[in-house]
mmCIF file of C-alpha atoms and ligand atoms in Angstrom:
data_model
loop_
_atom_site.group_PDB
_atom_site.id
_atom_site.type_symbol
_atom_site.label_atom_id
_atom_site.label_comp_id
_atom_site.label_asym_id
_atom_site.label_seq_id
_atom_site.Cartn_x
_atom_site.Cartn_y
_atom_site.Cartn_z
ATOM 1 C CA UNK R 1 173.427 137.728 76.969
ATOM 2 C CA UNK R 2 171.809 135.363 74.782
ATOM 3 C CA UNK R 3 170.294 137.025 71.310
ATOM 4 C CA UNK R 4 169.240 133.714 69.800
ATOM 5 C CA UNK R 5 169.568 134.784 66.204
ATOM 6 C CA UNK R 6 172.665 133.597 63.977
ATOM 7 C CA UNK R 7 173.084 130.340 64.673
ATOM 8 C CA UNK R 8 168.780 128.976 64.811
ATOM 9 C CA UNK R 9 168.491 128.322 61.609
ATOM 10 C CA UNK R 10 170.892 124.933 61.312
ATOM 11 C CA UNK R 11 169.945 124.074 64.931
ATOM 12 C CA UNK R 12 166.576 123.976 64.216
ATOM 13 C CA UNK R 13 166.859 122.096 61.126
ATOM 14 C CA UNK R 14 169.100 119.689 63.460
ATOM 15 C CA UNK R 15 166.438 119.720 66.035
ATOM 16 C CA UNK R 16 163.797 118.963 63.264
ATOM 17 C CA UNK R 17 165.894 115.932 62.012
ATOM 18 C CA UNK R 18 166.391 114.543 65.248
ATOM 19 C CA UNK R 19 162.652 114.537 66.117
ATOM 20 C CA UNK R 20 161.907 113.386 62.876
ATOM 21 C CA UNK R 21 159.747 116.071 61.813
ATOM 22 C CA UNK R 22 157.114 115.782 65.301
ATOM 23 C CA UNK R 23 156.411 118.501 66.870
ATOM 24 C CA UNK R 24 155.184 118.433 70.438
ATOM 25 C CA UNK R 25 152.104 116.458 71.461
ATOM 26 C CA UNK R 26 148.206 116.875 70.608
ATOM 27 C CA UNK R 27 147.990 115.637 74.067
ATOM 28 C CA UNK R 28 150.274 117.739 75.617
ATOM 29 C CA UNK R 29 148.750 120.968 73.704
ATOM 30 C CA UNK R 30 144.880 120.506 74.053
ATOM 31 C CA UNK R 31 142.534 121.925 76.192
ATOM 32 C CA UNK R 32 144.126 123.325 79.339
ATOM 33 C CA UNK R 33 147.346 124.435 77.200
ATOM 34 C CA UNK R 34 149.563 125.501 80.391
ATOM 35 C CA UNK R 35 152.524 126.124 78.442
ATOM 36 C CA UNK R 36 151.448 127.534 75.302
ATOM 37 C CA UNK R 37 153.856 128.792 72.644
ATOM 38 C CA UNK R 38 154.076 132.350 71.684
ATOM 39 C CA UNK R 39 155.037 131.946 75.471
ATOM 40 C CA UNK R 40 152.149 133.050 77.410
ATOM 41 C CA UNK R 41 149.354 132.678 74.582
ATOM 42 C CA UNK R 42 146.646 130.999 73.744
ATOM 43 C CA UNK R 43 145.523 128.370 70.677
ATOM 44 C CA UNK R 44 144.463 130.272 67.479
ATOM 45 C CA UNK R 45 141.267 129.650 65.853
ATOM 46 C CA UNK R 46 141.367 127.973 62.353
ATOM 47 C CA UNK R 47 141.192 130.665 59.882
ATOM 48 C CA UNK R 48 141.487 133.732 62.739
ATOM 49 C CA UNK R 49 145.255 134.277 60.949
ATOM 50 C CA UNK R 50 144.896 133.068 57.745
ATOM 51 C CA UNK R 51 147.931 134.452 56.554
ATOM 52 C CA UNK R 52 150.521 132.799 58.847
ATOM 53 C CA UNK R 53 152.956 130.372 57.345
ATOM 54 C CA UNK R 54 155.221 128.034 58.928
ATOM 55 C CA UNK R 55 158.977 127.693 57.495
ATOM 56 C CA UNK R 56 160.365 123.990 56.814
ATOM 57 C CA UNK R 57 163.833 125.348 58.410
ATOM 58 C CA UNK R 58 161.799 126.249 62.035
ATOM 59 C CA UNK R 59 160.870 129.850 61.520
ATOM 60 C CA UNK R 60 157.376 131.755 60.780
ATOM 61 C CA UNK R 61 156.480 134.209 58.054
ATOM 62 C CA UNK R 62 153.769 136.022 56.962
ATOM 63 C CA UNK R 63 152.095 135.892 52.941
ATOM 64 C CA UNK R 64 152.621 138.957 51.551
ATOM 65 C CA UNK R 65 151.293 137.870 48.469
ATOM 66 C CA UNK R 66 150.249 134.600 47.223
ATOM 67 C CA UNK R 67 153.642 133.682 45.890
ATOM 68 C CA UNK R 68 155.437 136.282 48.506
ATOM 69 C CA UNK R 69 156.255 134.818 52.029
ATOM 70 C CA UNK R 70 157.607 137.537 54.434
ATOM 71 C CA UNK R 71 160.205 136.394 56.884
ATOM 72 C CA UNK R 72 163.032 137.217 58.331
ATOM 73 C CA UNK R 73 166.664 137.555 57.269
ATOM 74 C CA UNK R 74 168.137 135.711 59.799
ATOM 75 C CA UNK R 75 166.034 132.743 59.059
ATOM 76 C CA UNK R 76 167.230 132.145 54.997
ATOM 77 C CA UNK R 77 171.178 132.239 54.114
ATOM 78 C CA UNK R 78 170.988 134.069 51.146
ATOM 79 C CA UNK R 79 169.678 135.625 48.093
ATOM 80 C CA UNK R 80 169.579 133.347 44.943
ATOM 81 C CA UNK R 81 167.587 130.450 43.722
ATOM 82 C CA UNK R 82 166.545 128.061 46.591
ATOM 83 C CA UNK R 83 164.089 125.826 46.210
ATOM 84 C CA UNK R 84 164.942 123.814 50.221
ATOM 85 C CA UNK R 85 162.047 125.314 51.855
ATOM 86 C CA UNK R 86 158.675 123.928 52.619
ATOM 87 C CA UNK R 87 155.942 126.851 53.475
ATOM 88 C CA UNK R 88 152.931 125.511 54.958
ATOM 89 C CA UNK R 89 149.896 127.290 55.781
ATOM 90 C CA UNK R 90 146.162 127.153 55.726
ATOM 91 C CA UNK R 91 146.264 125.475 58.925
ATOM 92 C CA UNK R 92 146.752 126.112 62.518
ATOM 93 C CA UNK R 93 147.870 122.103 62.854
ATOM 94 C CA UNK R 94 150.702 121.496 60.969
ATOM 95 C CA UNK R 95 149.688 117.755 61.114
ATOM 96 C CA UNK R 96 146.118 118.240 59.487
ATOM 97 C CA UNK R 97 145.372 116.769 56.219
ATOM 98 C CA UNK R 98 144.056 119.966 55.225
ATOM 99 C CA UNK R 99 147.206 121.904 54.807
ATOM 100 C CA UNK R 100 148.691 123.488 51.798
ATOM 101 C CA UNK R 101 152.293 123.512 51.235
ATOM 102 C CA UNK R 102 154.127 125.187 48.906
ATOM 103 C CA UNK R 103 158.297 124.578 47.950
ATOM 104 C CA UNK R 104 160.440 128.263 47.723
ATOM 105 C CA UNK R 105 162.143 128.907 44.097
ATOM 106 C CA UNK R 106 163.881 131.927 45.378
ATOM 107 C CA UNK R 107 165.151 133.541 48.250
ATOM 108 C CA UNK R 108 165.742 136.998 48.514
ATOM 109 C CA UNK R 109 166.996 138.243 51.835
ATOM 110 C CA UNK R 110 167.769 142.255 52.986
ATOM 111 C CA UNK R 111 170.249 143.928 51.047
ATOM 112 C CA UNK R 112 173.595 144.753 53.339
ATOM 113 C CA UNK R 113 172.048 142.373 55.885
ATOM 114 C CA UNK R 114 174.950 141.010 58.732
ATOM 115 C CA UNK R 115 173.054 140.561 62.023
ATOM 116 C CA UNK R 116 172.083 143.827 62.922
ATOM 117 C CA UNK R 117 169.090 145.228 61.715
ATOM 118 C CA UNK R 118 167.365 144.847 58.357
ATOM 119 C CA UNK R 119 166.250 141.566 59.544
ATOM 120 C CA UNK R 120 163.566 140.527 56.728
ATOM 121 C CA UNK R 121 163.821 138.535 53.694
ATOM 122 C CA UNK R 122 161.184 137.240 50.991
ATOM 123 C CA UNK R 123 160.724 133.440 50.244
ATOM 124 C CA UNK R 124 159.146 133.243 46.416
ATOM 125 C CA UNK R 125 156.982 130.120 46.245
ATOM 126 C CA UNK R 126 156.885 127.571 43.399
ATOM 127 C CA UNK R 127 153.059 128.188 42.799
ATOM 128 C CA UNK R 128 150.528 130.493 44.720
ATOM 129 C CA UNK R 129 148.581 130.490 47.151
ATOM 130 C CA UNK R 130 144.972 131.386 46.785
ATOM 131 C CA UNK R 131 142.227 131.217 49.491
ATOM 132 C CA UNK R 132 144.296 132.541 51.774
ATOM 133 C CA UNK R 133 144.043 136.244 52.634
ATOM 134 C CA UNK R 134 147.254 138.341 52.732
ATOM 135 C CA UNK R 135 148.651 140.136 55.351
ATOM 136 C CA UNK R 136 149.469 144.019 53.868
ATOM 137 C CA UNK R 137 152.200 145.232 55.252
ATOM 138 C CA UNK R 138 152.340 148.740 57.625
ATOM 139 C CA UNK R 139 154.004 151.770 54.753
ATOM 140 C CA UNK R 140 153.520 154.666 57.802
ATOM 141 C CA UNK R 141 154.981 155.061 61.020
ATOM 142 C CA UNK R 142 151.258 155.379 62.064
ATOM 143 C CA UNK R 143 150.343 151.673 63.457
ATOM 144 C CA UNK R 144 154.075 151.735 65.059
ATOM 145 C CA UNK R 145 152.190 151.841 68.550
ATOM 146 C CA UNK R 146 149.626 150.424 71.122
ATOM 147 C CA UNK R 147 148.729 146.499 71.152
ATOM 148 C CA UNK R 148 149.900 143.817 68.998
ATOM 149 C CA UNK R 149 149.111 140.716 68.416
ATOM 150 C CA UNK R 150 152.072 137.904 67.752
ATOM 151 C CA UNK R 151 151.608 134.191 66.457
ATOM 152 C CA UNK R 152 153.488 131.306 65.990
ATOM 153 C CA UNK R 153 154.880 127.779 65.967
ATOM 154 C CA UNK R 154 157.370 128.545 67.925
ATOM 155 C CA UNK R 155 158.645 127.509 71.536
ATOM 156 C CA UNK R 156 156.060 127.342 74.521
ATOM 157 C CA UNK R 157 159.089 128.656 76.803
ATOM 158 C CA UNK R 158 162.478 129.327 76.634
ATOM 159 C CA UNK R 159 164.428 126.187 75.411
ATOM 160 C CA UNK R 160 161.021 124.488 75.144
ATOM 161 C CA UNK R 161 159.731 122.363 71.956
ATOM 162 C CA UNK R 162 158.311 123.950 68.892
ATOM 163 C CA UNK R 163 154.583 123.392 68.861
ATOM 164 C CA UNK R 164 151.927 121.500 66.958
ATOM 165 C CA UNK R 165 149.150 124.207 66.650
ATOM 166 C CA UNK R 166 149.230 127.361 66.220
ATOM 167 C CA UNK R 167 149.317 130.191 69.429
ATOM 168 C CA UNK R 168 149.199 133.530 69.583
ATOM 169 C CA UNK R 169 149.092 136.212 72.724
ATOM 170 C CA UNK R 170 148.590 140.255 72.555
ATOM 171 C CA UNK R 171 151.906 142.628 73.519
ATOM 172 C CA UNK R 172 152.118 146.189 74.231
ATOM 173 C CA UNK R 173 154.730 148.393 72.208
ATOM 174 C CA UNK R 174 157.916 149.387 74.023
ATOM 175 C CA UNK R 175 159.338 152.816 72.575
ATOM 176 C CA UNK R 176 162.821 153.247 71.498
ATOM 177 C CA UNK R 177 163.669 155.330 74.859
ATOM 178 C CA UNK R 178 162.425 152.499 76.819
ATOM 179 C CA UNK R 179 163.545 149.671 74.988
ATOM 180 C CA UNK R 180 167.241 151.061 74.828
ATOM 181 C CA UNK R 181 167.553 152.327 78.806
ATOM 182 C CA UNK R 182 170.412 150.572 80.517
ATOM 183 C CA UNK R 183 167.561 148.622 82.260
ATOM 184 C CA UNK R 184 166.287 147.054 78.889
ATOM 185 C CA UNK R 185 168.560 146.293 76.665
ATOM 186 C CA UNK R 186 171.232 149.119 77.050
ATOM 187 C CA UNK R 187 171.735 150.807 73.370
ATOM 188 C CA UNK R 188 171.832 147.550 71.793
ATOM 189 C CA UNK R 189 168.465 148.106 70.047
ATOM 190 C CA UNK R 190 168.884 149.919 66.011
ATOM 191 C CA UNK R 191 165.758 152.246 66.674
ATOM 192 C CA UNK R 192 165.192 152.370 62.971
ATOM 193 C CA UNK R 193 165.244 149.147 61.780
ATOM 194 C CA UNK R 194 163.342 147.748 65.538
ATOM 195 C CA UNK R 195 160.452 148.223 67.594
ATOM 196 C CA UNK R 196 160.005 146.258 70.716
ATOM 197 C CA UNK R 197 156.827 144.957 72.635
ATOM 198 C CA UNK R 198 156.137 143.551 75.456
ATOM 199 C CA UNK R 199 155.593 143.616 79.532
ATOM 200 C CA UNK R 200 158.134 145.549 81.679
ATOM 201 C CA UNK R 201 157.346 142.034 83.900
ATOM 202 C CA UNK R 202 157.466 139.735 80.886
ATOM 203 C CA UNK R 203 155.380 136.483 80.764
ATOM 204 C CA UNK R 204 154.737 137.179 76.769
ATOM 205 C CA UNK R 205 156.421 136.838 74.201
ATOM 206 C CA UNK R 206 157.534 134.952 70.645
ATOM 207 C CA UNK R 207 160.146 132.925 71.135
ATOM 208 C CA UNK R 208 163.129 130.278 69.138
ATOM 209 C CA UNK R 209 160.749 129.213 65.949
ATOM 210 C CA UNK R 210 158.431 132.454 66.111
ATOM 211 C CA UNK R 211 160.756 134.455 63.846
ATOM 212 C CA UNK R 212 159.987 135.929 60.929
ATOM 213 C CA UNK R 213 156.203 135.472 61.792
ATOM 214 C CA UNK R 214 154.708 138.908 61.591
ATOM 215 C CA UNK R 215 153.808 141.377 64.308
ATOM 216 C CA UNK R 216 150.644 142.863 63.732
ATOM 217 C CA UNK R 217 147.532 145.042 64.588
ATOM 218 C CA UNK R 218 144.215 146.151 63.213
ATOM 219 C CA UNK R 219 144.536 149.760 61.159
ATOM 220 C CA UNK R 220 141.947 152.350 60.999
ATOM 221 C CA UNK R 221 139.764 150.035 59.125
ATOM 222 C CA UNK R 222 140.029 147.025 61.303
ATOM 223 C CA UNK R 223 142.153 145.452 59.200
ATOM 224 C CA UNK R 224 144.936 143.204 59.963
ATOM 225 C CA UNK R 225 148.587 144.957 58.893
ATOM 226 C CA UNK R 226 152.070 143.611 59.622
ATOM 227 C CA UNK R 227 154.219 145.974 61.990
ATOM 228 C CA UNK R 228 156.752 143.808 62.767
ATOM 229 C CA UNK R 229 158.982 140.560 61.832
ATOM 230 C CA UNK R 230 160.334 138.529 64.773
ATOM 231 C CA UNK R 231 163.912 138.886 64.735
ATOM 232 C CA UNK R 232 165.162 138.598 68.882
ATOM 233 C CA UNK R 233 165.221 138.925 72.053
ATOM 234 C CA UNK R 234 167.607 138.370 75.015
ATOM 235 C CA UNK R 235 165.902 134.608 76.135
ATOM 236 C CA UNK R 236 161.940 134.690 75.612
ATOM 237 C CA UNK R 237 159.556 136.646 77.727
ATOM 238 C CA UNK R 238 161.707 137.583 80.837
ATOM 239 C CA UNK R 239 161.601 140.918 82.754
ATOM 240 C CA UNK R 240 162.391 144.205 81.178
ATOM 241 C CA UNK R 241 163.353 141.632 78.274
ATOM 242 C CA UNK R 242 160.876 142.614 75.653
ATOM 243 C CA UNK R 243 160.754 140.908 71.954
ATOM 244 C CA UNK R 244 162.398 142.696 69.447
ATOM 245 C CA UNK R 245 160.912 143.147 65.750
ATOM 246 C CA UNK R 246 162.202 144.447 62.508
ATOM 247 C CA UNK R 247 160.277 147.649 62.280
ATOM 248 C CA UNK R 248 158.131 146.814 58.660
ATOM 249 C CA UNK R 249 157.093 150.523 57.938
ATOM 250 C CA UNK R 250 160.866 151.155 57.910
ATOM 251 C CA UNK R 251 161.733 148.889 55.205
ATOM 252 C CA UNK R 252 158.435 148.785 53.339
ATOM 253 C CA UNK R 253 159.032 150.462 50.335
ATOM 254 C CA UNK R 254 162.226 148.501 49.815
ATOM 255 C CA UNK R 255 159.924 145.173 50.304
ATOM 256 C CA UNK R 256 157.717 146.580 47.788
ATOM 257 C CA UNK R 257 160.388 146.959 45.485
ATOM 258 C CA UNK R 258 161.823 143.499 46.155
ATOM 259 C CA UNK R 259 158.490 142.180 45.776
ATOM 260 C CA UNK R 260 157.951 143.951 42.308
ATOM 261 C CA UNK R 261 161.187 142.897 41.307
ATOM 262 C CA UNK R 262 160.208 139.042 41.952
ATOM 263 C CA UNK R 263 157.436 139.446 40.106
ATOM 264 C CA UNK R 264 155.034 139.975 43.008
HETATM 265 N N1 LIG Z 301 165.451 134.533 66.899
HETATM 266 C C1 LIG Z 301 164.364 133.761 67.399
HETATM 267 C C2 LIG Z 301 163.937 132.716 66.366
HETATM 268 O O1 LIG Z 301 164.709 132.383 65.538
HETATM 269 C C3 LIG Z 301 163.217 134.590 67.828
HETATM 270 C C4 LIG Z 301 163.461 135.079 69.161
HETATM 271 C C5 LIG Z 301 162.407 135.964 69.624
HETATM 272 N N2 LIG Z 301 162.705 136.169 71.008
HETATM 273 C C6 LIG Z 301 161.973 136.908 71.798
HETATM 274 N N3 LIG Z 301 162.306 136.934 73.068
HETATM 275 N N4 LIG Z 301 160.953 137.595 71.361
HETATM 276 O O2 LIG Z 301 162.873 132.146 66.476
#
């Protein structure tokens, strides 16, 4: 089975490279769309997720503040001073003129982090953000159910290119039970650190370049608030194959911390 996780981070900067930067077509992407990314989505309006950010090293992430990018472990190589990555965001086209990009100073990924579980990490930016609303992050199991939405850069389908604009698609949480039977994924899911989502038949899903964007829904007061990080998934959007997601209300009080310790 194919988990897609350790080794994406130097492919995709290899990938990046080798394409000189491109990403997919305008042509290709416009209008009809018939293999969107977020596999099985649809373009997001400009502004609609104001708080997505795309990674320089092929991942997605979510501001948690407006120096605080949320991402996921598996997508940064450690915690020090790194000041590699480009954040870009602002935009749904990562080729418009109107983007704002931002360099990391400091990386800071999940303590005890080694593949499994505790897949999240913070990227401190060189300078903030502002405009740009924040995405608060779930602190309650309460929002750990019912219909997400997911968004990204990433792959149309699985092995497909990473994408120009911006797509997003709606999921349905899988429970722990589920997600785990020997017709899922067999016990290999950590049922603290991961909730699933999506169709028993598949068809949706993130996919290679969507992780460490956020999972999310609207709370009580029809807010946005981030449920989940894209971590894996056993190829992208087949049957009984649903994506997997660090569980955020898990971990959020040791984000907080992290977040207070880098100064916000
Ligand atoms: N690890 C992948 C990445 O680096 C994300 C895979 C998500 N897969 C899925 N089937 N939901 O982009």
């Amino acid at each position: 089975m194919v988990k897609w996780r350790i080794f994406f981070g130097a492919a995709m900067a290899a990938l990046t490279m080798a394409a000189g930067g491109a990403i997919a077509s305008p042509a290709a992407a416009a209008s009809v769309d018939p293999t969107p990314s977020v596999v099985g989505g649809t373009r997001a309006a400009q502004g609609e997720f104001p708080f997505m950010v795309r990674l320089s090293m092929g991942c997605g992430g979510a501001l948690y503040s407006p120096t605080l990018v949320l991402t996921a472990a598996h997508c940064v190589s450690r915690t020090g001073t790194n000041t590699s990555i480009t954040a870009t965001a602002g935009v749904v086209d990562l080729n418009s003129t109107s983007k704002i990009t931002r360099k990391s100073n400091y990386v800071y990924r999940a303590p005890g982090y080694n593949g499994a579980g505790k897949d999240w990490a913070l990227i401190r930016l060189a300078s903030p953000i502002t405009g740009l609303a924040t995405l608060p992050i779930a602190t309650t199991t309460a929002y750990d159910s019912g219909t997400f939405t997911i968004s990204g850069w990433g792959a149309a389908s699985e092995g497909g290119s990473q994408q120009r604009y911006l797509l997003k698609a709606t999921v349905p949480f899988v429970s722990d039970a589920t997600c785990n039977s020997s017709a899922m994924y067999g016990g290999e899911i950590i049922a603290t650190d991961e909730i699933c989502a999506g169709y028993t038949s598949g068809g949706v899903d993130t996919c290679q370049g969507d992780s460490g964007g956020p999972m999310f829904r609207r709370d009580a007061a029809n807010a946005w608030i981030q449920v989940g990080i894209v971590s894996w998934g056993d190829g992208c959007a087949r049957p009984n194959k649903p994506g997997v997601y660090t569980q955020v209300s898990y971990f959020a009080s040791a984000i907080r911390s992290a977040a207070t310790s880098l100064g916000g």
